[in-house]
Coordinates of C-alpha atoms (C1' of nucleotides) in Angstrom, one line a residue:
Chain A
X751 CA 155.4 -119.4 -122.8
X752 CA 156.4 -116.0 -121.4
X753 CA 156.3 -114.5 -118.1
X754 CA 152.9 -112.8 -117.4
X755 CA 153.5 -109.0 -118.3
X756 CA 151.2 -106.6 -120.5
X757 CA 150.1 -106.7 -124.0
X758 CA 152.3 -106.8 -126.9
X759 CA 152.5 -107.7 -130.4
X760 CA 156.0 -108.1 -132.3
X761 CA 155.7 -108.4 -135.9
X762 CA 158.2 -111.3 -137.3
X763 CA 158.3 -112.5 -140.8
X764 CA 156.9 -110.8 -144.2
X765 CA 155.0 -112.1 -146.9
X766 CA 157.5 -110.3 -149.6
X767 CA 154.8 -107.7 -151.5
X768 CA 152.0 -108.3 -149.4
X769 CA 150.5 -107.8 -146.3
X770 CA 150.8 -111.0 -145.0
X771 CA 153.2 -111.2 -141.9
X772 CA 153.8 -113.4 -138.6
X773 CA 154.1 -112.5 -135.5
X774 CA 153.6 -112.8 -131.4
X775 CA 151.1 -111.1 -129.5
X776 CA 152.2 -111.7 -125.7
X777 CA 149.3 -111.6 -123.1
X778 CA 149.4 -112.3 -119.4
X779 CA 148.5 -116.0 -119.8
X780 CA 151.0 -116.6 -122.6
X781 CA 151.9 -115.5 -126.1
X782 CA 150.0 -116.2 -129.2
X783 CA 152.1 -117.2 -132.5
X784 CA 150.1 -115.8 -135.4
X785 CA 148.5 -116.3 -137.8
X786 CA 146.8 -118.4 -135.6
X787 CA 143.1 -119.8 -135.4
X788 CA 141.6 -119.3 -132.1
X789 CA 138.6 -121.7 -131.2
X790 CA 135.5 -120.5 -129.7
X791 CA 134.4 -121.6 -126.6
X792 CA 131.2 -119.1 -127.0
X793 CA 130.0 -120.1 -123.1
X794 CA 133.0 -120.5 -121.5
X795 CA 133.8 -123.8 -122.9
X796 CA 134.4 -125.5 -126.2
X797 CA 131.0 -127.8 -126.6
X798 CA 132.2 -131.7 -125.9
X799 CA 135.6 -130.9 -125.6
X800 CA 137.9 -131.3 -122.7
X801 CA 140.3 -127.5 -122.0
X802 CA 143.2 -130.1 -122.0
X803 CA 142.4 -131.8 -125.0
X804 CA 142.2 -128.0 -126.7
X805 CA 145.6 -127.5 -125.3
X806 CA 147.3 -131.0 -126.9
X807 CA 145.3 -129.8 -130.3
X808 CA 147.5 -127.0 -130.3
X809 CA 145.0 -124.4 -129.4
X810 CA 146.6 -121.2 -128.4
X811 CA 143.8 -119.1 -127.2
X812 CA 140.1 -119.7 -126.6
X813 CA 137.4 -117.2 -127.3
X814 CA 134.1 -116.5 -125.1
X815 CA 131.2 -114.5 -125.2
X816 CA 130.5 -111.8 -123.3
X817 CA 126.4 -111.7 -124.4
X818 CA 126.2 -115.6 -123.4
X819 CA 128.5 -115.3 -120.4
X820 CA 126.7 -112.3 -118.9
X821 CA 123.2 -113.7 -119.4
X822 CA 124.8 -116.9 -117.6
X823 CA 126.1 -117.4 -115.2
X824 CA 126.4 -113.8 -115.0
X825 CA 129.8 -111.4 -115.4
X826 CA 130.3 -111.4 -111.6
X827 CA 130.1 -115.1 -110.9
X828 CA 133.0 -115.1 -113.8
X829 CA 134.7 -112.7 -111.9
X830 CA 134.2 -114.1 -108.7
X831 CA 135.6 -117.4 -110.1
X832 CA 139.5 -115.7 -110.8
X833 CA 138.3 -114.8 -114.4
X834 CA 137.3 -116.3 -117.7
X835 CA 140.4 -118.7 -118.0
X836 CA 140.4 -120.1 -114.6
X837 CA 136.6 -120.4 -114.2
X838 CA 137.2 -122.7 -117.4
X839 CA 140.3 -124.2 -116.6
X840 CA 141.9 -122.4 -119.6
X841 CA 145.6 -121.6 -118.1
X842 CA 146.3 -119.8 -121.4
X843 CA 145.4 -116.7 -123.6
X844 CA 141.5 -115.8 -123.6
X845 CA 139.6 -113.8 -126.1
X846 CA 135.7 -112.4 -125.1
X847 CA 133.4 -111.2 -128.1
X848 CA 131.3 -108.0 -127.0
X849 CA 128.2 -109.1 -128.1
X850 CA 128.4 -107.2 -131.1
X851 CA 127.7 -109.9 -133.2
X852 CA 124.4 -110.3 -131.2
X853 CA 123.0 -107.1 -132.6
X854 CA 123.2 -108.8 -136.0
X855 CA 122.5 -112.6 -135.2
X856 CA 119.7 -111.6 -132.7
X857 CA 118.0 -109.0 -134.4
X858 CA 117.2 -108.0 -138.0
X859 CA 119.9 -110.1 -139.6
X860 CA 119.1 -113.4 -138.3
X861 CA 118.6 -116.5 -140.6
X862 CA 115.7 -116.3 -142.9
X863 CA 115.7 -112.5 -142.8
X864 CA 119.2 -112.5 -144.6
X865 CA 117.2 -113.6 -148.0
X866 CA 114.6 -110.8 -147.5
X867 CA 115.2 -107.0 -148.3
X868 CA 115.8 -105.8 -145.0
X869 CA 114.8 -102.5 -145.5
X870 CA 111.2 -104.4 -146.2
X871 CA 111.4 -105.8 -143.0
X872 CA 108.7 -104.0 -141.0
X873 CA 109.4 -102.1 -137.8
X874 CA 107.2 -104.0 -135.5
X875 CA 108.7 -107.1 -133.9
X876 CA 107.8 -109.9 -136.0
X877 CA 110.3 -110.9 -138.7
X878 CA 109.8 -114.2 -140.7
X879 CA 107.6 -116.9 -139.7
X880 CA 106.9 -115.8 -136.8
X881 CA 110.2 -115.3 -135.2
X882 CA 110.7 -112.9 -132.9
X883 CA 113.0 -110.2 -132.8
X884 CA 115.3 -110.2 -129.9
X885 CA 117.3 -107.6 -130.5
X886 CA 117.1 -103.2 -131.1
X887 CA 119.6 -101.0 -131.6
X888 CA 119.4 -97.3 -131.3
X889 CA 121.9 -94.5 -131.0
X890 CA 123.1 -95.1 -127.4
X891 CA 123.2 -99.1 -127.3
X892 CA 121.2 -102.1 -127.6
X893 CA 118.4 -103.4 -126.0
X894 CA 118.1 -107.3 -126.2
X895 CA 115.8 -109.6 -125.1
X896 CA 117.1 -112.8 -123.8
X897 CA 116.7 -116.0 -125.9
X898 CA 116.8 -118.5 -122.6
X899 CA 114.3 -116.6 -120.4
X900 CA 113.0 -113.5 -122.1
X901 CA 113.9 -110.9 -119.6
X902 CA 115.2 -107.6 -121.2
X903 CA 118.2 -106.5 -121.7
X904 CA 120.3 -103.3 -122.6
X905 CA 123.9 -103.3 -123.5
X906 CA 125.8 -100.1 -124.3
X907 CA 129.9 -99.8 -124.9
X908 CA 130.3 -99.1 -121.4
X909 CA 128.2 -102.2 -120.4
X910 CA 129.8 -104.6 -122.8
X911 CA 133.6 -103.5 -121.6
X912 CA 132.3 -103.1 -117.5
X913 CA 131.2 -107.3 -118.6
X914 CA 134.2 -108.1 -120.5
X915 CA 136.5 -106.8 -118.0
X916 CA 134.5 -109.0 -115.3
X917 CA 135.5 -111.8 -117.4
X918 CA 139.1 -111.1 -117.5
X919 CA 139.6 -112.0 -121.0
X920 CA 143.5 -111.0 -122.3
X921 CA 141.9 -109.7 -125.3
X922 CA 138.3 -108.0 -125.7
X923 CA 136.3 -106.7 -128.6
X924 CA 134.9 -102.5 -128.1
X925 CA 130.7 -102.8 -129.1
X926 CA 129.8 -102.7 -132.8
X927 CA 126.7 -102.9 -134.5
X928 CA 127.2 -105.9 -137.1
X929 CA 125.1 -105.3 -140.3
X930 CA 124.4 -107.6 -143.3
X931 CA 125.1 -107.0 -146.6
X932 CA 122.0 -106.7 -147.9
X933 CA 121.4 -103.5 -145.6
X934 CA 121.8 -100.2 -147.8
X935 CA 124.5 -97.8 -148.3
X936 CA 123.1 -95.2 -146.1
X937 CA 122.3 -97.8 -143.4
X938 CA 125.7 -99.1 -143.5
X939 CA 127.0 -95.3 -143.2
X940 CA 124.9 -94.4 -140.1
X941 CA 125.7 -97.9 -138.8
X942 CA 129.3 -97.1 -139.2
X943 CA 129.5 -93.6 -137.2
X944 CA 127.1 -95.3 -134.3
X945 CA 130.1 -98.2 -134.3
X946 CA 132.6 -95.4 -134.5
X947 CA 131.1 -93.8 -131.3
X948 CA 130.5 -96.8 -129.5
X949 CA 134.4 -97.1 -130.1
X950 CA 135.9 -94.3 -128.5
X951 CA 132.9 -94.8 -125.6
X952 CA 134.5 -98.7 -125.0
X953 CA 137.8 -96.9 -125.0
X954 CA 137.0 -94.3 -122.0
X955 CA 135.3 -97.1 -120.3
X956 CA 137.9 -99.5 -120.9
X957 CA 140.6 -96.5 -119.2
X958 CA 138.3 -96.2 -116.3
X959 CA 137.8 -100.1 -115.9
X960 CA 141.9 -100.5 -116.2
X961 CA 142.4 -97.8 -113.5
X962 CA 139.8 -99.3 -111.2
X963 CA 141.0 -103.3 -111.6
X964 CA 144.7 -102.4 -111.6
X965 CA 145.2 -105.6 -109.5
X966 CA 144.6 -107.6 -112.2
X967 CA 146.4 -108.7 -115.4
X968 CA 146.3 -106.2 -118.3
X969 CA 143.4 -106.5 -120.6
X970 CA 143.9 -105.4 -124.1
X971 CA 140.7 -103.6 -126.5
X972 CA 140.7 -104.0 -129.2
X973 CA 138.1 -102.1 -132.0
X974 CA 136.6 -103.6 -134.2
X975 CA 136.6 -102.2 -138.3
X976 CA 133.0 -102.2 -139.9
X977 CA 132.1 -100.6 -143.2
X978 CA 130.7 -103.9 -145.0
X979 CA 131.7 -103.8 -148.6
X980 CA 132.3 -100.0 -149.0
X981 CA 136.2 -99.2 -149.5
X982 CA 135.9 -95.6 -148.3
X983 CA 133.5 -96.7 -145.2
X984 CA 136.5 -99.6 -144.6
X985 CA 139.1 -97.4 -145.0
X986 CA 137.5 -94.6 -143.0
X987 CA 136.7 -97.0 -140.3
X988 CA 139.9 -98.4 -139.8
X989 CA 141.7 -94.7 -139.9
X990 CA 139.6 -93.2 -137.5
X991 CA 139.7 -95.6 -135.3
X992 CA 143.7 -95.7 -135.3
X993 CA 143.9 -92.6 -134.5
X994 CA 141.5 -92.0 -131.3
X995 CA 142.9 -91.6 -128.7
X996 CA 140.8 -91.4 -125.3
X997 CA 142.2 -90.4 -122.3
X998 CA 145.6 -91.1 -123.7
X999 CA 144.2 -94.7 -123.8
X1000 CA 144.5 -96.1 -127.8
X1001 CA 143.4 -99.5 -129.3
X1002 CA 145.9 -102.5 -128.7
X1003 CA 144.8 -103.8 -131.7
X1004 CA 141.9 -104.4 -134.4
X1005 CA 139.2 -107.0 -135.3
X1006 CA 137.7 -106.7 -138.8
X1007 CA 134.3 -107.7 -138.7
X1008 CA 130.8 -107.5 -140.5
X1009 CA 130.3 -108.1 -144.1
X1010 CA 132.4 -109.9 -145.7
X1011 CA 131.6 -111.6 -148.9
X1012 CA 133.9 -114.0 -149.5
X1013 CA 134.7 -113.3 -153.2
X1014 CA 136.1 -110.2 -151.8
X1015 CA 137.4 -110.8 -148.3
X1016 CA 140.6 -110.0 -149.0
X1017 CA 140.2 -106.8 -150.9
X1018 CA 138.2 -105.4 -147.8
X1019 CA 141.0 -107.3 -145.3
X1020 CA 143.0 -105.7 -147.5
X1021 CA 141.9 -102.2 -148.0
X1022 CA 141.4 -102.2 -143.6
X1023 CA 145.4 -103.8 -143.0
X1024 CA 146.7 -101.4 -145.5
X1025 CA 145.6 -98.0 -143.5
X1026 CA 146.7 -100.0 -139.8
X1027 CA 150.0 -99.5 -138.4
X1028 CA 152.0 -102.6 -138.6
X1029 CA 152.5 -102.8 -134.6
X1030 CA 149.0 -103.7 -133.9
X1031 CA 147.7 -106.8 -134.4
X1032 CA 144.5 -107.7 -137.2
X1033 CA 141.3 -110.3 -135.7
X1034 CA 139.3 -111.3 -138.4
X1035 CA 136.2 -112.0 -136.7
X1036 CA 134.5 -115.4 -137.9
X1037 CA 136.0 -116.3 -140.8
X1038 CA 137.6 -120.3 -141.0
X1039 CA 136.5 -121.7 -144.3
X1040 CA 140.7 -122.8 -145.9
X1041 CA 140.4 -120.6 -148.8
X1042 CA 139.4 -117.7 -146.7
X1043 CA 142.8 -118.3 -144.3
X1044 CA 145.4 -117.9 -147.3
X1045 CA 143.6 -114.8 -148.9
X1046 CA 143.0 -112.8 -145.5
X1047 CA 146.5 -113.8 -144.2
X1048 CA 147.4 -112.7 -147.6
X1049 CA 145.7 -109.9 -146.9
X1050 CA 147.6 -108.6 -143.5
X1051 CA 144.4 -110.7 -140.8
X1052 CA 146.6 -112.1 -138.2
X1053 CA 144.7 -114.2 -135.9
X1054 CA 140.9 -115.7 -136.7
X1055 CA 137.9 -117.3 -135.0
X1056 CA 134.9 -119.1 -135.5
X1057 CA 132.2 -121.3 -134.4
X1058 CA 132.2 -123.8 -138.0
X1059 CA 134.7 -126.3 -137.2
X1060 CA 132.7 -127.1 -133.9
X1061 CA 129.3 -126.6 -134.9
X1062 CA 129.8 -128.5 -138.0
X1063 CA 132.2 -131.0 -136.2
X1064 CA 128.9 -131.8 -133.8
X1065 CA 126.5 -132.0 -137.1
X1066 CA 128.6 -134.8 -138.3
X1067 CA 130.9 -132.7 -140.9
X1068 CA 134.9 -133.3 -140.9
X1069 CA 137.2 -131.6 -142.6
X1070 CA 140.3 -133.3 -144.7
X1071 CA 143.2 -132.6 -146.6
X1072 CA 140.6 -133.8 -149.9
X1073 CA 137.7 -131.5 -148.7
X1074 CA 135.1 -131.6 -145.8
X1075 CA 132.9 -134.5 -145.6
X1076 CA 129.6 -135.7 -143.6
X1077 CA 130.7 -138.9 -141.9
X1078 CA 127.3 -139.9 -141.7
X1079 CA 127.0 -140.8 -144.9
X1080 CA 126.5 -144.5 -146.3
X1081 CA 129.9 -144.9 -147.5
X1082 CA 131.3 -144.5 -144.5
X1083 CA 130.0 -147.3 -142.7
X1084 CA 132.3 -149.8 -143.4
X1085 CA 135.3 -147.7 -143.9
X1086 CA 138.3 -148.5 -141.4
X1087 CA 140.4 -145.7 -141.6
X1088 CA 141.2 -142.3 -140.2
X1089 CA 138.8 -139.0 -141.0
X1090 CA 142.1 -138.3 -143.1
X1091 CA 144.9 -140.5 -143.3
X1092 CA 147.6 -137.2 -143.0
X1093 CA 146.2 -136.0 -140.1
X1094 CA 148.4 -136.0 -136.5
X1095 CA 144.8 -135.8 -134.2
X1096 CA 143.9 -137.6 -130.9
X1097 CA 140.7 -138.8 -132.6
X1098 CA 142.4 -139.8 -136.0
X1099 CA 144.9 -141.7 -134.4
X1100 CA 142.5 -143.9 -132.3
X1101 CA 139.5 -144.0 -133.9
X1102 CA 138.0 -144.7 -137.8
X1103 CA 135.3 -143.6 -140.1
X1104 CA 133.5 -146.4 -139.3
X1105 CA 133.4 -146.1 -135.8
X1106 CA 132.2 -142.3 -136.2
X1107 CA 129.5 -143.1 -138.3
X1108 CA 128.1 -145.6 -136.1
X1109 CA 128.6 -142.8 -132.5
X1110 CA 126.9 -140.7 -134.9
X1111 CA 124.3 -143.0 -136.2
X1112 CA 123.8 -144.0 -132.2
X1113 CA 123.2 -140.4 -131.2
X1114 CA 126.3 -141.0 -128.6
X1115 CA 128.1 -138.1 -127.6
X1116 CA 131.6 -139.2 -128.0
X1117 CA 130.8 -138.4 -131.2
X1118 CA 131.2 -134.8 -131.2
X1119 CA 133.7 -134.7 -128.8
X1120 CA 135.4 -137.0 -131.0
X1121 CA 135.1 -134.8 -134.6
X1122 CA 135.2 -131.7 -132.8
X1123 CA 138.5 -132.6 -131.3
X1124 CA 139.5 -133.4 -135.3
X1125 CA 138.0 -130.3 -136.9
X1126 CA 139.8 -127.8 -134.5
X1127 CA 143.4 -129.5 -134.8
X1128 CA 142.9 -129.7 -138.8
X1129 CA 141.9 -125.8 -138.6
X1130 CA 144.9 -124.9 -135.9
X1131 CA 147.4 -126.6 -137.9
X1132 CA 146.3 -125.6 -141.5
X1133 CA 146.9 -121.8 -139.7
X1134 CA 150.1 -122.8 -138.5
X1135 CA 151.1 -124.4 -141.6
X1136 CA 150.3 -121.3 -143.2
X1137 CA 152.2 -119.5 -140.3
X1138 CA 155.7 -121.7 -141.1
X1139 CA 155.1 -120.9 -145.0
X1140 CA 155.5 -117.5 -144.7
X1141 CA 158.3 -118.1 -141.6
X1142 CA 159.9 -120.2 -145.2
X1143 CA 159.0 -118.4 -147.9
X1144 CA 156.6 -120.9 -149.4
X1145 CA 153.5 -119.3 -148.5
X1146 CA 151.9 -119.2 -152.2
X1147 CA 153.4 -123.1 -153.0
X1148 CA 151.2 -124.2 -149.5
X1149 CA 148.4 -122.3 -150.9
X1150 CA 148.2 -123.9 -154.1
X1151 CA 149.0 -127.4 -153.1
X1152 CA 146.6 -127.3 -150.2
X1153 CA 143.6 -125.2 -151.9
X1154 CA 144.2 -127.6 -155.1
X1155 CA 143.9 -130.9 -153.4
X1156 CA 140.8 -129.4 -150.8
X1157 CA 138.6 -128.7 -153.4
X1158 CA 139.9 -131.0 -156.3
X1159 CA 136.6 -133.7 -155.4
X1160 CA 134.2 -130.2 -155.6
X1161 CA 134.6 -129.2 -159.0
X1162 CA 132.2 -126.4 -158.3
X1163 CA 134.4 -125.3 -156.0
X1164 CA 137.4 -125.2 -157.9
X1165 CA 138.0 -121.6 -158.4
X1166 CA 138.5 -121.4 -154.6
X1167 CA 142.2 -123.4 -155.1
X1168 CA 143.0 -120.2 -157.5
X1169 CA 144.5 -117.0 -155.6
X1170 CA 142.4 -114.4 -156.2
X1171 CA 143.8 -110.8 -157.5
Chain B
rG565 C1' 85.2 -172.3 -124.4
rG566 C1' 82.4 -167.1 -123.8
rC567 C1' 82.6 -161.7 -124.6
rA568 C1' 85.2 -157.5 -126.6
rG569 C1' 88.9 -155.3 -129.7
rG570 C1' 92.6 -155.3 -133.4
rU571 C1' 95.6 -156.4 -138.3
rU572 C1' 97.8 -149.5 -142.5
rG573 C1' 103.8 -148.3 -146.4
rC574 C1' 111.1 -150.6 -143.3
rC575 C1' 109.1 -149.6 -137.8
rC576 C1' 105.4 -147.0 -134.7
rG577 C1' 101.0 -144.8 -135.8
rA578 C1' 96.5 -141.4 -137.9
rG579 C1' 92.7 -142.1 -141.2
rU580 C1' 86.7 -145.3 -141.0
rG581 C1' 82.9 -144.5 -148.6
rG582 C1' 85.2 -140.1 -153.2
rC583 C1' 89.6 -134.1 -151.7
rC584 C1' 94.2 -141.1 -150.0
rA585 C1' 100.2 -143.3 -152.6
rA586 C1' 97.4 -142.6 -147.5
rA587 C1' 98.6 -137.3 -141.6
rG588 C1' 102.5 -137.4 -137.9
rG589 C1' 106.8 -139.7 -135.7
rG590 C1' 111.1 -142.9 -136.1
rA591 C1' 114.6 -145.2 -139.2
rG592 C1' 117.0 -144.6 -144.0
rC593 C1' 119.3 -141.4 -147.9
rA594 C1' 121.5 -136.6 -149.3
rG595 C1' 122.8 -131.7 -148.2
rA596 C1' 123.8 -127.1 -145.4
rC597 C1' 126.3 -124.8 -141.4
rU598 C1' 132.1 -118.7 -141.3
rG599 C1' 132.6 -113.0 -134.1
rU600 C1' 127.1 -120.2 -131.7
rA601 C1' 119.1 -118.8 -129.8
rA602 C1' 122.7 -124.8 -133.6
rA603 C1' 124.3 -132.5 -130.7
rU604 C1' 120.6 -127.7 -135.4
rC605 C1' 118.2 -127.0 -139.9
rU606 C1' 116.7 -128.4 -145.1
rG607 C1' 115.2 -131.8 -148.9
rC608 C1' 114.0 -136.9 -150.5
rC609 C1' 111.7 -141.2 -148.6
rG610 C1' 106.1 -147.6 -153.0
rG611 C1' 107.4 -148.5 -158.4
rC612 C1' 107.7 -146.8 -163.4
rU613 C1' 108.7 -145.4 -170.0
rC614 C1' 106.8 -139.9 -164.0
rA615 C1' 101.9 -133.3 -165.8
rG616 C1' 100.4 -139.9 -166.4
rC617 C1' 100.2 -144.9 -165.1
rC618 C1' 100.9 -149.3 -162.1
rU619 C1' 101.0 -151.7 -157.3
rA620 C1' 99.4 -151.0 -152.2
rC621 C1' 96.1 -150.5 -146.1
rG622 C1' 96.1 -159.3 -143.1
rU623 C1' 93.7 -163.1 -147.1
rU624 C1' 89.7 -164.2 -150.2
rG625 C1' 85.0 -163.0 -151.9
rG626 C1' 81.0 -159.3 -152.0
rU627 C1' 78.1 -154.4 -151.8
rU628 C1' 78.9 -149.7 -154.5
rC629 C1' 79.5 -145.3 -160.1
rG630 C1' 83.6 -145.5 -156.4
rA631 C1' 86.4 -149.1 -150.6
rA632 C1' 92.2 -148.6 -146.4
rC633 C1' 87.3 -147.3 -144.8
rC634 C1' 80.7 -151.1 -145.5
rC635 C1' 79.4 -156.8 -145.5
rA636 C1' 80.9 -162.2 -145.2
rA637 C1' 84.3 -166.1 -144.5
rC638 C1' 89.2 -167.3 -143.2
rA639 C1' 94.1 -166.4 -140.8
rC640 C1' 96.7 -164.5 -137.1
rC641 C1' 97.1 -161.1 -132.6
rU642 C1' 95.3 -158.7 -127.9
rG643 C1' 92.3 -157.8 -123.5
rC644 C1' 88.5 -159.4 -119.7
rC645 C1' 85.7 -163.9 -118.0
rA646 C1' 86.6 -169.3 -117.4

RNA sequence: GGCAGGUUGCCCGAGUGGCCAAAGGGAGCAGACUGUAAAUCUGCCGGCUCAGCCUACGUUGGUUCGAACCCAACACCUGCCA
């Protein structure tokens, strides 16, 4: 790893007519080789699973929340601690989410709402069945209602990046508002210039928190692209947001967020990587689904998190080289062999199907640890597969013999094995 | 030996004349999960030739138009008194 030092990203190999490109983004904790899939420890920790055993799974990075983090312990206790990475015991590279994503996943957007019209979601606090709305944007911020206690809160850009840069992370998000696709055109648009404000509002904050922490190691912002499905709200986005400068202060880099529907992820990754200088590095926020890794990479997206191979990891769904599975199902019981034979994990080397299945079927906790472990080395290592494919030249021969064989046992799925466009 | 109570689908357990193939759990089975309000959620869960029919609420018999529910006998089980 390198020495500790600022932020950088050095672009490496091309995908020949495309986007697509490898590279290393250093950071004071260590460089990142990308692409690269960067786990999320959403609380300061990956649920069930050991830093160090992150570290063998060839994590390179871990990213936090700064919504969760600040509502507990609190940003200062963080801060106190030496920052994100050595509260956690994370020597290496740390990402923090603004909370952005908890405008959407806390307020209008959340579950059941997605299948309703929002705009006939009324303007009083009660959404569907009863569930309460925790979250209200306006012009100047958000104002939040905690989900462990109820207390209110209110985040703004400068209060997101005053809480990120308490928790030290190498690399932060600026505040967005995340919207859904089912929100309309002219929601999306005024959605889009509050984002766009918020932006250059985290980027004087973030000079002034810079200047004032000078004592501690560089923390790179970077903005985050919105515009849903729209190619001139995309394109717009990512333009403006290239070009603001604040304070002689600029973005280190981009996220591309919001949403994305996956038959056209990488026409919108796309359209945003294709107006961003090649010298700045491309987050995809939330995306880890195999199919969607070759067509965003494709697509210019350099580095990727996301909660799915944890979360589904602890709800008893492994991935393999023939598709994901549930290992709680019958079959299983009996079986004596690895979650998938090809794979080089801690938990696939020791442990079988079987054995799984009955953790599982025990309510023991090993069991999580135990397929989370599995589902975040097949996800790092699919990423840096895809990473040595382009390094080789083989990038679209990977793609098809990987996406083929995945989804070959889901004939519905098929069409997700063909490259799109 | 006396008194009292109980026996419901794989398990626990509600129901005490018709709206009961029978609430609710659990187990079982299947599925979902993409910037984590998620070790969560959803569906199925007696059988069949499945808009109907059959078999079911300890056993047998009875009352009733109709019984898981009322009566009788029997068989187990559980408390308190001996």
């Amino acid at each position: 790893m390198t020495e500790p030092a600022g932020f950088e990203f050095t672009p490496g190999s091309r995908l020949p007519g495309r986007l697509g490109r490898t590279g290393v983004i250093r950071t004071p904790h260590g460089s990142i080789h990308t692409p690269a899939f960067i786990p999320v420890g959403t609380k300061a920790t990956v649920k069930a699973v050991l830093p160090e055993a992150m570290a063998d799974l060839g994590a390179q990075a871990l990213l936090a929340n700064a919504y969760h983090l600040y509502l507990q312990p609190g940003a200062d206790i963080v801060d106190a601690a030496g920052g994100l990475g050595a509260f956690m015991n994370w020597p290496g590279p740390t990402f923090t989410d603004s909370g952005g994503f908890q405008v959407l996943s806390l307020g209008v957007g959340f579950k059941k709402v997605l299948a309703m019209d929002v705009a006939g979601v009324g303007d009083d606090d009660v959404i569907a069945e009863g569930k309460t709305r925790l979250a209200h944007v306006d012009d100047d911020g958000v104002t939040f209602t905690s989900h462990l206690d109820g207390s209110r809160h209110r985040f703004t850009p400068e209060v997101s990046v005053r809480i990120q840069h308490q928790l030290g992370a190498d690399i932060t998000f600026a505040f967005d508002e995340c919207t859904t696709l089912l929100n309309t055109r002219a929601y999306q648009e005024s959605s889009l210039d509050r984002t766009q404000a918020w932006a250059a509002r985290c980027l004087a904050e973030h000079d002034r928190q810079t200047r004032a922490r000078s004592h501690r190691p560089y923390q790179a912002l970077f903005a985050v692209v919105q515009g849903a499905q729209h190619e001139d709200l995309r394109r717009r986005a990512a333009r403006d947001l290239q070009a603001l400068e604040v304070d002689g202060r600029r973005f280190d880099g981009y996220g591309i967020g919001g949403a994305l529907e996956k038959e056209n992820l990488g026409t919108i990754v796309g359209w945003v990587c294709e107006e961003l200088a090649e010298d700045k590095p491309r987050h995809l926020l939330g995306i880890s689904e195999p199919d969607d890794f070759f067509t965003a990479i494709a697509n210019g997206a350099d580095t990727f998190d996301c909660v799915s191979p944890s979360r589904v990891a602890r709800n008893a769904a492994v991935y393999s080289r023939d598709g994901r599975y549930n290992v709680t199902t019958a079959r299983n019981r009996r079986r004596f062999t690895p979650i998938d034979e090809g794979c080089d994990c801690y938990t696939c080397a020791h442990y079988t199907r079987a054995y799984l299945h009955h953790l599982f079927k025990a309510s023991e906790m090993l069991a999580c640890t135990l397929c989370t472990i599995h589902n975040e080395r097949f996800i790092v290592r699919l990423v840096d597969d895809i990473r040595a494919s382009i390094v080789d030249g083989t990038f679209d021969d990977l793609r098809a013999e990987f996406l083929g064989r995945y989804y070959a046992s889901r004939p519905l799925l098929a069409s997700r094995a063909q490259a799109p466009e």
